[in-house]
Short mmCIF file of C-alpha atoms and ligand atoms in Angstrom, two decimals:
data_model
loop_
_atom_site.label_atom_id
_atom_site.label_comp_id
_atom_site.label_asym_id
_atom_site.label_seq_id
_atom_site.Cartn_x
_atom_site.Cartn_y
_atom_site.Cartn_z
CA MET A 1 -114.55 16.08 -74.48
CA VAL A 2 -117.51 15.09 -72.55
CA ARG A 3 -119.12 18.10 -72.45
CA SER A 4 -119.43 17.84 -76.92
CA VAL A 5 -120.39 14.78 -76.86
CA VAL A 6 -122.96 16.07 -74.42
CA ALA A 7 -123.77 19.04 -77.07
CA ARG A 8 -123.73 16.33 -79.88
CA CYS A 9 -126.61 14.00 -78.02
CA VAL A 10 -128.65 16.72 -77.86
CA LYS A 11 -128.63 18.05 -81.38
CA GLN A 12 -129.48 14.72 -82.84
CA VAL A 13 -132.43 13.84 -79.81
CA PHE A 14 -133.70 17.89 -81.28
CA ARG A 15 -133.12 16.48 -84.80
CA GLN A 16 -134.87 13.44 -84.38
CA SER A 17 -137.65 15.57 -83.10
CA ARG A 18 -138.23 17.82 -85.25
CA GLY A 19 -138.56 14.76 -87.97
CA LEU A 20 -141.38 14.28 -87.03
CA HIS A 21 -143.00 16.84 -88.35
CA THR A 22 -141.28 19.66 -90.95
CA LYS A 23 -143.96 22.02 -91.48
CA PRO A 24 -145.30 24.34 -88.38
CA LEU A 25 -148.62 23.09 -87.55
CA SER A 26 -151.20 25.19 -88.12
CA HIS A 27 -154.54 25.63 -86.47
CA GLU A 28 -156.46 28.12 -89.10
CA SER A 29 -158.56 25.54 -90.70
CA SER A 30 -160.05 23.43 -88.36
CA ILE A 31 -162.14 21.03 -89.51
CA ALA A 32 -165.38 23.05 -88.70
CA HIS A 33 -163.68 25.66 -90.48
CA LEU A 34 -162.94 23.49 -93.30
CA LEU A 35 -167.36 21.70 -93.40
CA ASP A 36 -168.55 24.83 -92.74
CA GLN A 37 -166.88 27.23 -95.56
CA GLY A 38 -166.57 24.57 -98.43
CA PRO A 39 -162.87 25.38 -100.57
CA LYS A 40 -163.30 25.06 -103.76
CA ASP A 41 -162.85 21.99 -105.81
CA SER A 42 -159.44 20.79 -106.48
CA GLU A 43 -158.08 22.94 -103.67
CA ARG A 44 -154.99 22.50 -101.96
CA VAL A 45 -155.92 22.02 -98.11
CA VAL A 46 -153.95 21.12 -95.23
CA VAL A 47 -155.81 19.41 -91.87
CA ASN A 48 -154.12 18.00 -88.62
CA GLY A 49 -156.44 16.36 -86.70
CA PHE A 50 -156.48 11.88 -85.04
CA ILE A 51 -157.60 9.03 -86.61
CA ARG A 52 -160.94 8.08 -85.44
CA SER A 53 -161.27 5.36 -87.56
CA ILE A 54 -159.71 3.73 -90.42
CA ARG A 55 -161.20 1.31 -93.04
CA ASN A 56 -158.34 -0.67 -95.66
CA GLN A 57 -159.33 -2.13 -98.53
CA LYS A 58 -157.55 -3.43 -101.35
CA GLN A 59 -156.45 -0.25 -103.81
CA ARG A 60 -157.59 2.44 -100.85
CA SER A 61 -158.49 3.20 -96.84
CA PHE A 62 -160.68 5.61 -95.75
CA ALA A 63 -160.13 7.34 -92.85
CA SER A 64 -162.68 9.90 -90.37
CA VAL A 65 -160.63 12.38 -89.05
CA GLY A 66 -161.66 14.88 -86.61
CA ASP A 67 -159.54 17.21 -84.54
CA GLY A 68 -162.28 17.84 -81.69
CA SER A 69 -163.59 21.15 -83.78
CA SER A 70 -166.95 19.22 -84.69
CA LEU A 71 -169.31 16.83 -84.36
CA GLU A 72 -169.06 15.82 -87.90
CA PRO A 73 -165.45 13.66 -88.29
CA LEU A 74 -163.25 14.12 -92.09
CA GLN A 75 -163.45 11.34 -94.72
CA ALA A 76 -159.93 10.98 -95.76
CA LEU A 77 -158.98 8.85 -98.73
CA LEU A 78 -156.07 7.58 -98.42
CA THR A 79 -153.79 4.72 -100.83
CA PRO A 80 -153.03 2.15 -99.01
CA GLN A 81 -149.35 2.47 -98.45
CA GLN A 82 -150.38 6.42 -96.64
CA SER A 83 -152.72 4.44 -94.63
CA GLU A 84 -150.24 1.78 -93.61
CA ARG A 85 -148.96 2.62 -90.21
CA LEU A 86 -152.40 4.33 -89.08
CA SER A 87 -154.19 2.98 -86.93
CA ASN A 88 -157.22 4.79 -84.40
CA GLY A 89 -155.94 7.85 -82.51
CA THR A 90 -152.63 8.08 -84.20
CA ALA A 91 -152.25 12.45 -84.64
CA VAL A 92 -151.42 13.11 -87.91
CA ARG A 93 -151.18 16.13 -90.40
CA LEU A 94 -152.63 15.41 -94.05
CA THR A 95 -152.55 17.08 -97.25
CA GLY A 96 -154.61 16.78 -100.23
CA SER A 97 -157.62 18.41 -102.73
CA TRP A 98 -160.49 18.62 -101.60
CA ARG A 99 -162.96 16.75 -104.34
CA GLN A 100 -166.46 16.42 -105.16
CA SER A 101 -167.88 13.16 -102.54
CA PRO A 102 -169.27 10.41 -105.09
CA ASN A 103 -171.78 9.48 -102.05
CA PRO A 104 -172.56 13.21 -101.76
CA LYS A 105 -175.69 12.23 -98.82
CA VAL A 106 -173.41 10.85 -96.43
CA GLN A 107 -170.65 13.40 -97.06
CA SER A 108 -170.92 16.02 -99.88
CA HIS A 109 -166.53 16.80 -99.73
CA GLU A 110 -163.80 14.63 -99.23
CA LEU A 111 -159.87 14.52 -98.88
CA HIS A 112 -157.44 13.01 -101.23
CA VAL A 113 -154.66 12.94 -99.94
CA LYS A 114 -151.05 13.42 -101.23
CA GLU A 115 -149.58 13.48 -98.16
CA VAL A 116 -149.28 12.08 -94.54
CA ASP A 117 -146.98 12.95 -91.47
CA ILE A 118 -147.87 11.55 -88.89
CA ILE A 119 -147.23 13.39 -85.07
CA GLY A 120 -147.73 11.61 -82.96
CA TYR A 121 -147.83 7.32 -83.81
CA SER A 122 -150.82 5.73 -81.68
CA ASP A 123 -149.55 1.23 -80.66
CA PRO A 124 -153.10 -0.40 -82.13
CA ALA A 125 -152.49 -3.54 -79.95
CA THR A 126 -153.90 -0.75 -76.91
CA TYR A 127 -155.65 1.91 -77.71
CA PRO A 128 -158.71 1.72 -75.84
CA LEU A 129 -161.14 3.62 -77.97
CA GLN A 130 -162.56 1.38 -80.94
CA LYS A 131 -165.63 2.69 -83.24
CA LYS A 132 -168.28 1.08 -80.91
CA TYR A 133 -170.87 2.15 -78.33
CA HIS A 134 -168.54 1.98 -75.20
CA THR A 135 -170.91 2.66 -71.60
CA PRO A 136 -170.30 5.75 -69.92
CA GLU A 137 -169.05 3.65 -67.23
CA TYR A 138 -166.32 2.02 -68.97
CA LEU A 139 -164.66 5.42 -70.10
CA ARG A 140 -165.03 7.54 -66.59
CA THR A 141 -162.25 4.98 -65.84
CA MET A 142 -160.53 7.16 -68.10
CA PRO A 143 -161.08 9.80 -67.95
CA HIS A 144 -157.55 12.24 -70.30
CA MET A 145 -158.85 9.81 -72.73
CA ARG A 146 -162.76 10.37 -73.02
CA ALA A 147 -162.79 13.92 -74.32
CA ARG A 148 -161.61 12.61 -78.26
CA LEU A 149 -165.24 11.24 -78.98
CA PRO A 150 -167.50 13.03 -79.93
CA PHE A 151 -170.28 13.32 -77.46
CA ASN A 152 -168.01 14.25 -74.92
CA SER A 153 -165.71 16.44 -76.41
CA THR A 154 -169.62 18.18 -77.03
CA LEU A 155 -170.11 18.80 -73.98
CA LEU A 156 -166.94 19.64 -73.17
CA ARG A 157 -167.95 23.09 -75.73
CA PHE A 158 -171.20 23.51 -74.22
CA ARG A 159 -169.31 24.00 -70.79
CA SER A 160 -167.44 27.06 -72.95
CA ASP A 161 -170.00 28.05 -74.13
CA ALA A 162 -172.36 28.44 -70.97
CA ILE A 163 -169.04 30.13 -69.65
CA ALA A 164 -169.27 32.72 -71.85
CA ALA A 165 -173.46 33.43 -72.27
CA VAL A 166 -173.36 33.97 -68.71
CA THR A 167 -170.16 35.25 -68.05
CA SER A 168 -171.36 37.75 -70.55
CA MET A 169 -174.74 38.02 -69.41
CA PHE A 170 -172.30 39.27 -65.55
CA SER A 171 -171.24 41.70 -67.56
CA GLU A 172 -174.20 43.21 -69.08
CA ASN A 173 -175.87 44.12 -65.78
CA GLY A 174 -172.31 46.25 -64.69
CA PHE A 175 -171.88 43.05 -62.19
CA THR A 176 -167.46 42.13 -61.10
CA GLN A 177 -166.35 38.97 -61.00
CA ILE A 178 -164.29 37.33 -58.76
CA HIS A 179 -162.07 34.98 -57.84
CA THR A 180 -162.81 33.87 -54.49
CA PRO A 181 -160.11 31.47 -52.58
CA ILE A 182 -159.92 27.41 -52.72
CA ILE A 183 -158.77 26.92 -49.29
CA THR A 184 -160.63 28.52 -46.07
CA SER A 185 -160.74 28.66 -42.96
CA SER A 186 -164.30 28.14 -41.70
CA ASP A 187 -167.56 25.67 -43.36
CA CYS A 188 -169.82 28.00 -44.65
CA GLU A 189 -172.87 26.17 -45.04
CA GLY A 190 -171.67 23.67 -41.20
CA ALA A 191 -172.91 20.80 -42.80
CA GLY A 192 -169.61 18.83 -41.85
CA GLU A 193 -169.18 17.50 -45.27
CA VAL A 194 -165.75 20.04 -45.78
CA PHE A 195 -162.09 17.81 -46.78
CA ARG A 196 -159.73 19.34 -44.09
CA ILE A 197 -156.52 20.45 -46.19
CA GLY A 198 -154.52 21.46 -42.61
CA ALA A 199 -153.59 19.68 -39.33
CA SER A 200 -155.50 18.86 -36.08
CA GLU A 201 -153.93 21.08 -32.45
CA LYS A 202 -154.43 17.13 -31.72
CA GLU A 203 -151.50 16.96 -35.03
CA LEU A 204 -150.15 20.22 -34.03
CA GLY A 205 -148.49 19.16 -30.75
CA SER A 206 -148.84 20.10 -27.39
CA GLU A 207 -146.79 23.26 -27.51
CA GLY A 208 -148.09 24.34 -30.65
CA ASP A 209 -145.32 22.93 -32.57
CA ASP A 210 -145.72 23.96 -36.39
CA GLY A 211 -145.67 20.80 -37.98
CA SER A 212 -148.93 22.60 -40.17
CA PHE A 213 -149.05 23.92 -43.48
CA PHE A 214 -150.69 26.73 -42.42
CA LYS A 215 -150.72 25.79 -38.37
CA ALA A 216 -153.71 25.29 -38.00
CA ALA A 217 -156.63 23.15 -39.62
CA LYS A 218 -158.36 24.32 -43.40
CA TYR A 219 -160.68 23.99 -45.61
CA LEU A 220 -160.95 23.02 -49.55
CA THR A 221 -164.39 25.40 -50.40
CA VAL A 222 -167.34 24.33 -49.48
CA SER A 223 -169.03 27.47 -51.09
CA SER A 224 -167.83 30.83 -53.10
CA GLN A 225 -170.26 33.19 -50.74
CA LEU A 226 -169.18 34.30 -47.97
CA HIS A 227 -166.78 35.47 -49.68
CA LEU A 228 -168.21 36.85 -51.69
CA GLU A 229 -170.79 39.08 -49.27
CA ALA A 230 -167.40 40.37 -48.01
CA LEU A 231 -166.13 41.72 -51.98
CA ALA A 232 -170.19 42.48 -52.49
CA GLN A 233 -170.33 45.36 -49.34
CA SER A 234 -167.47 46.78 -51.32
CA VAL A 235 -167.67 46.60 -54.98
CA GLY A 236 -171.52 45.92 -54.85
CA LYS A 237 -172.40 43.03 -57.81
CA VAL A 238 -170.38 40.27 -57.67
CA TRP A 239 -170.06 36.14 -59.16
CA THR A 240 -167.80 33.94 -59.31
CA LEU A 241 -167.51 30.06 -60.87
CA SER A 242 -165.03 28.17 -58.49
CA PRO A 243 -164.24 24.65 -57.27
CA THR A 244 -165.91 24.04 -55.03
CA PHE A 245 -166.09 20.90 -52.65
CA ARG A 246 -168.01 18.76 -50.40
CA ALA A 247 -166.91 15.58 -48.79
CA GLU A 248 -170.36 13.76 -48.93
CA LYS A 249 -170.36 10.50 -49.49
CA SER A 250 -173.75 10.89 -52.13
CA ASP A 251 -173.25 7.94 -55.03
CA THR A 252 -175.24 9.36 -57.24
CA ALA A 253 -175.61 10.50 -59.86
CA ARG A 254 -176.24 13.90 -59.62
CA HIS A 255 -172.88 14.48 -56.45
CA LEU A 256 -169.95 14.95 -57.16
CA SER A 257 -166.97 15.73 -54.31
CA GLU A 258 -165.04 18.34 -56.59
CA PHE A 259 -167.95 21.44 -58.65
CA TYR A 260 -168.85 24.05 -60.45
CA MET A 261 -169.88 25.79 -58.55
CA LEU A 262 -171.84 30.01 -59.53
CA GLU A 263 -172.23 32.17 -56.99
CA ALA A 264 -173.23 35.78 -56.82
CA GLU A 265 -174.29 37.86 -54.31
CA ILE A 266 -176.68 41.80 -54.55
CA SER A 267 -176.34 44.57 -51.84
CA PHE A 268 -178.91 47.36 -50.34
CA THR A 269 -181.46 43.69 -51.15
CA GLN A 270 -184.04 42.60 -48.23
CA ASP A 271 -186.35 41.60 -51.14
CA MET A 272 -185.69 37.98 -52.12
CA GLU A 273 -187.16 38.15 -55.42
CA ASP A 274 -184.40 39.75 -56.67
CA VAL A 275 -182.34 37.36 -55.80
CA MET A 276 -184.85 34.58 -57.01
CA GLY A 277 -184.58 36.70 -60.60
CA LEU A 278 -181.34 37.02 -61.32
CA ALA A 279 -181.07 33.35 -60.38
CA GLU A 280 -183.05 32.56 -63.02
CA LYS A 281 -181.74 35.19 -64.82
CA ALA A 282 -178.68 33.43 -65.15
CA ALA A 283 -179.93 29.53 -65.60
CA GLN A 284 -181.70 31.49 -68.67
CA SER A 285 -179.25 33.10 -70.29
CA ILE A 286 -177.12 29.52 -70.17
CA ALA A 287 -180.43 27.93 -71.53
CA ARG A 288 -181.15 30.02 -74.03
CA ASN A 289 -177.73 29.60 -74.86
CA LEU A 290 -178.22 25.19 -75.82
CA ASP A 291 -180.98 25.94 -76.90
CA SER A 292 -179.61 26.67 -80.04
CA ALA A 293 -176.67 24.14 -79.68
CA VAL A 294 -180.07 21.76 -79.25
CA SER A 295 -180.41 22.08 -82.68
CA ARG A 296 -177.23 21.65 -84.19
CA VAL A 297 -176.25 18.79 -82.34
CA GLY A 298 -176.50 14.83 -84.69
CA LYS A 299 -177.66 12.45 -83.54
CA GLU A 300 -174.45 10.54 -82.12
CA LEU A 301 -175.32 13.09 -79.70
CA LEU A 302 -178.70 12.88 -79.19
CA GLN A 303 -178.45 9.40 -79.09
CA SER A 304 -176.35 9.55 -75.25
CA THR A 305 -179.25 11.42 -73.79
CA ILE A 306 -182.68 11.34 -72.20
CA GLY A 307 -183.62 12.83 -76.04
CA GLU A 308 -184.88 15.43 -78.27
CA GLU A 309 -187.95 16.33 -77.57
CA GLU A 310 -187.16 15.66 -73.77
CA ILE A 311 -184.16 18.38 -73.86
CA ARG A 312 -186.53 20.88 -75.38
CA ARG A 313 -189.30 19.98 -72.82
CA ARG A 314 -186.15 21.24 -70.18
CA VAL A 315 -184.89 23.94 -72.59
CA GLY A 316 -188.28 25.23 -72.86
CA GLY A 317 -189.19 25.17 -69.32
CA MET A 318 -186.18 27.12 -68.25
CA LEU A 319 -186.38 30.37 -70.12
CA GLN A 320 -190.18 30.60 -69.46
CA GLY A 321 -191.04 32.27 -65.75
CA PHE A 322 -189.95 30.13 -63.35
CA HIS A 323 -192.72 28.89 -60.92
CA ARG A 324 -192.87 30.17 -56.88
CA ILE A 325 -194.14 28.29 -53.86
CA THR A 326 -193.98 27.80 -50.32
CA TYR A 327 -191.88 25.17 -48.26
CA THR A 328 -195.08 24.60 -46.20
CA GLU A 329 -197.52 25.15 -49.11
CA ALA A 330 -195.17 22.42 -51.13
CA ILE A 331 -195.15 19.87 -47.43
CA LYS A 332 -199.49 20.84 -47.78
CA LEU A 333 -199.22 18.91 -51.41
CA LEU A 334 -196.31 15.83 -50.72
CA GLN A 335 -198.86 14.73 -47.89
CA THR A 336 -202.00 15.37 -50.17
CA SER A 337 -200.87 13.51 -52.82
CA THR A 338 -201.43 9.42 -53.23
CA HIS A 339 -197.92 9.04 -54.42
CA GLN A 340 -195.91 6.84 -52.37
CA PHE A 341 -193.38 7.98 -50.88
CA GLU A 342 -190.85 6.09 -48.89
CA TYR A 343 -189.69 8.89 -46.65
CA SER A 344 -193.38 10.27 -45.64
CA PRO A 345 -192.85 14.39 -45.21
CA THR A 346 -192.47 16.53 -42.04
CA TRP A 347 -192.68 19.89 -41.60
CA GLY A 348 -190.04 20.66 -39.39
CA HIS A 349 -187.47 18.18 -42.14
CA GLY A 350 -185.34 18.77 -45.19
CA LEU A 351 -187.00 17.61 -48.64
CA GLN A 352 -184.97 14.68 -49.24
CA ALA A 353 -184.29 13.72 -52.73
CA GLU A 354 -187.38 11.89 -53.77
CA HIS A 355 -190.36 14.62 -52.97
CA GLU A 356 -187.96 17.21 -55.03
CA ARG A 357 -188.94 15.36 -58.15
CA TRP A 358 -192.46 15.18 -57.17
CA ILE A 359 -193.03 18.79 -56.85
CA ALA A 360 -191.01 19.23 -59.79
CA ALA A 361 -192.85 16.89 -62.15
CA GLN A 362 -195.42 17.47 -60.81
CA VAL A 363 -195.37 21.28 -59.94
CA GLY A 364 -193.30 22.88 -63.25
CA GLY A 365 -194.29 19.52 -65.59
CA LYS A 366 -196.28 20.40 -67.99
CA ALA A 367 -197.79 19.80 -71.23
CA ASP A 368 -194.98 20.06 -73.52
CA ILE A 369 -192.30 21.42 -71.13
CA SER A 370 -190.66 21.03 -67.31
CA VAL A 371 -191.10 24.45 -65.99
CA PRO A 372 -188.14 25.05 -62.89
CA VAL A 373 -190.35 25.42 -59.98
CA PHE A 374 -188.85 27.60 -56.64
CA VAL A 375 -189.66 26.70 -53.02
CA THR A 376 -188.84 29.82 -50.44
CA HIS A 377 -188.99 30.06 -46.64
CA TYR A 378 -187.64 26.40 -45.52
CA PRO A 379 -188.34 25.90 -41.64
CA ARG A 380 -184.92 28.09 -39.07
CA ALA A 381 -183.88 24.95 -37.73
CA ILE A 382 -182.74 23.39 -41.02
CA LYS A 383 -180.59 26.34 -43.20
CA PRO A 384 -177.69 28.15 -41.64
CA PHE A 385 -177.31 30.47 -39.51
CA TYR A 386 -176.61 32.90 -42.52
CA MET A 387 -180.39 33.27 -43.49
CA LEU A 388 -182.66 35.68 -42.47
CA PRO A 389 -185.37 35.09 -40.55
CA THR A 390 -189.44 35.61 -42.29
CA ALA A 391 -190.71 38.75 -41.60
CA ASN A 392 -193.77 37.74 -40.23
CA THR A 393 -195.11 34.95 -40.55
CA ALA A 394 -199.08 33.63 -39.81
CA ASP A 395 -198.93 30.50 -38.40
CA GLY A 396 -196.36 31.12 -35.92
CA ARG A 397 -193.69 29.16 -37.61
CA GLU A 398 -189.75 30.44 -37.71
CA THR A 399 -188.43 30.16 -40.96
CA VAL A 400 -185.76 32.19 -43.62
CA ASP A 401 -186.05 34.29 -46.01
CA CYS A 402 -184.97 30.92 -49.22
CA PHE A 403 -184.82 29.62 -51.40
CA ASP A 404 -184.62 26.30 -53.12
CA LEU A 405 -184.86 25.35 -57.02
CA LEU A 406 -186.38 21.91 -57.67
CA VAL A 407 -185.94 20.57 -61.80
CA PRO A 408 -187.17 17.36 -62.41
CA GLU A 409 -183.97 14.47 -62.40
CA ALA A 410 -181.15 16.77 -61.14
CA CYS A 411 -183.92 17.87 -58.11
CA GLU A 412 -181.91 20.99 -56.89
CA ILE A 413 -179.54 23.15 -58.71
CA ALA A 414 -179.91 26.70 -57.06
CA GLY A 415 -179.93 27.76 -53.68
CA GLY A 416 -180.13 30.60 -52.06
CA SER A 417 -181.59 33.50 -49.90
CA THR A 418 -180.71 37.41 -48.53
CA ARG A 419 -178.22 37.29 -45.52
CA GLU A 420 -178.84 37.98 -40.96
CA HIS A 421 -176.51 41.67 -42.22
CA GLN A 422 -177.25 42.87 -38.53
CA LEU A 423 -174.31 42.52 -35.87
CA ARG A 424 -176.99 40.52 -32.77
CA PRO A 425 -179.32 39.03 -34.84
CA LEU A 426 -176.12 37.24 -37.03
CA ILE A 427 -174.46 36.65 -33.39
CA LYS A 428 -177.74 34.70 -31.46
CA SER A 429 -178.10 33.11 -34.65
CA MET A 430 -174.70 31.64 -34.50
CA GLN A 431 -175.22 30.50 -30.27
CA ALA A 432 -179.21 29.40 -31.65
CA LYS A 433 -176.47 26.78 -33.55
CA GLY A 434 -174.65 26.43 -30.74
CA MET A 435 -171.46 27.37 -32.96
CA ILE A 436 -170.44 30.01 -29.98
CA PRO A 437 -170.83 30.17 -26.10
CA GLY A 438 -173.15 32.85 -24.98
CA PRO A 439 -175.28 35.47 -26.70
CA ASP A 440 -172.15 37.73 -25.92
CA PRO A 441 -168.42 36.57 -27.33
CA SER A 442 -165.23 37.56 -27.14
CA ASP A 443 -163.25 37.81 -30.77
CA GLU A 444 -161.36 34.16 -29.55
CA ASP A 445 -165.37 32.31 -29.14
CA LEU A 446 -166.15 33.96 -32.93
CA GLY A 447 -163.61 32.07 -34.06
CA GLU A 448 -163.06 31.41 -37.37
CA LEU A 449 -166.27 33.23 -38.78
CA ARG A 450 -164.96 36.83 -36.30
CA TRP A 451 -163.84 38.53 -40.23
CA TYR A 452 -167.65 37.17 -41.34
CA VAL A 453 -168.68 39.05 -37.88
CA ASP A 454 -166.70 42.57 -38.40
CA LEU A 455 -168.62 42.95 -41.71
CA ARG A 456 -171.95 43.41 -39.61
CA ARG A 457 -170.03 46.52 -37.62
CA TRP A 458 -168.60 49.00 -40.42
CA GLY A 459 -170.97 49.66 -42.63
CA SER A 460 -173.31 45.79 -42.88
CA VAL A 461 -176.10 46.78 -44.93
CA PRO A 462 -179.33 44.15 -46.48
CA HIS A 463 -178.22 41.82 -48.86
CA GLY A 464 -178.52 38.39 -50.73
CA GLY A 465 -178.09 35.96 -52.75
CA PHE A 466 -176.96 32.30 -54.72
CA GLY A 467 -175.53 29.36 -55.34
CA LEU A 468 -176.15 27.59 -58.90
CA GLY A 469 -175.57 24.02 -59.51
CA PHE A 470 -173.32 24.80 -62.70
CA ASP A 471 -172.56 20.33 -63.65
CA ARG A 472 -176.05 19.98 -62.75
CA LEU A 473 -177.60 22.70 -64.88
CA LEU A 474 -175.56 20.98 -67.75
CA GLY A 475 -177.03 17.91 -67.14
CA TYR A 476 -180.06 18.46 -67.08
CA LEU A 477 -179.83 20.67 -70.05
CA ALA A 478 -178.03 18.76 -71.98
CA GLY A 479 -180.11 15.34 -71.06
CA VAL A 480 -177.22 14.05 -69.90
CA PRO A 481 -178.32 11.13 -67.09
CA ASN A 482 -175.46 12.00 -64.97
CA ILE A 483 -173.21 14.69 -63.59
CA ARG A 484 -170.12 12.26 -63.43
CA GLU A 485 -170.01 13.17 -68.26
CA VAL A 486 -170.43 16.78 -67.89
CA VAL A 487 -166.71 17.48 -65.77
CA THR A 488 -163.80 16.38 -67.88
CA PHE A 489 -162.23 15.22 -65.26
CA PRO A 490 -164.91 13.35 -62.38
CA ARG A 491 -164.30 12.67 -58.40
CA TRP A 492 -167.00 11.54 -56.32
CA VAL A 493 -166.54 9.35 -53.04
CA GLY A 494 -163.67 6.60 -53.34
CA ARG A 495 -163.10 7.70 -57.17
CA CYS A 496 -160.27 10.45 -58.43
CA GLU A 497 -158.02 8.99 -60.90
CA CYS A 498 -155.86 11.17 -63.08
N1 LIG B 501 -173.93 31.42 -52.46
C1 LIG B 501 -174.88 30.39 -51.99
O1 LIG B 501 -175.79 31.33 -51.40
C2 LIG B 501 -175.31 29.03 -51.98
C3 LIG B 501 -174.92 28.58 -50.27
N2 LIG B 501 -173.42 29.09 -49.69
C4 LIG B 501 -175.12 27.39 -50.23
O2 LIG B 501 -173.52 26.47 -50.51
O3 LIG B 501 -176.09 26.82 -51.22
#
């Protein structure tokens, strides 16, 4: 008896939910496809989409309908009865005929609706996206909703196109794409900006009692580099586009706690030019793709950016050969400039964002383009343990074969180096950085990096690689003032909403 009542209820609920959209949903005719291809006059058309805005007049209503496939909405003409329960955000399936618009300057055709199926209701009293300008700050409070807006959805398409472009570049050049781990046992950069996910020894208790999942502290990865190095020794040329996490408390338009880093590693090279050339090629493959996209985007997108002229400056510059200057030259330029810096540029110290901004603008800035600038050979003392020391430095100052790639505003978008590939020098470097106690460490002393040191024991070869901040590059090329707009669900210090 109870069973049959339950069965009846289930059937009823199922019937009701099906009743909302009795015909199968089709994605075949996206709005972009319709607007592009333009069906014949009076042809029957079916579209699925969301009401972006609706304007009701006495005799008829005009709805702008979007499905995310195009910036431009579809214009639909309805009777007041048909539009009664429609409001911004309502998901609909519209059937009608495709007719020439009386005002072809605005839109050549419109859909004269015959049938409206409401697929998903939207409560007009609470719907948060109105047909007006919403500030990026307001939209960041609802990352689950903002991709419904043309500007935000276009950025997602840029992102998707960029991934496709760089994937084919690597594939055409014989690289293998690798998925590296997110949970790691070490801090690759040694900067202490790791998110810890395991327990500390104290938390584990004196008996080694296993209160934690991994029985020891583990971290969210800060870079895939060390794992890519391992795989470069077996596969040769490898790359990844992977989530990366930094617990850096920088609340700026350039920082995220979770971001995507595009990293590549190549074996059998000691020439940093090979690595810089590859970073250049990767960034250019994305810029080339966006170059054509810029001419396709409408006014709406450009209004929320730094403007078309500046975007063209950036994209155009990215397609040129990048500049190269050494860190020592950069410091000299900074020191002799008349610009007042908050922090005075000093050899041996890292470059501040204000220094990077100045170098990018002065060294890379031309009349109509901004060419990215590689700054190379930083002091050894301020760079991580894994970088290869420069062989012959003219002035006796210790530097490493590394580079940072600088662009205006976004500052550093990539960094790379050739790696210390020999066992003894690597151990010495770890010791100099205070990572291990003495010159002859036991396996235990090597701690979580034992496996990495092992790579230098068995067939180690000269190699190098780079990491490029994918979100920073996209934000820069798309001319978006804040990186938080180019990721779907941005996380930064103090903010992780959904
Ligand atoms: N793969 C790389 O060389 C990137 C480098 N580990 C960084 O985080 O900057």
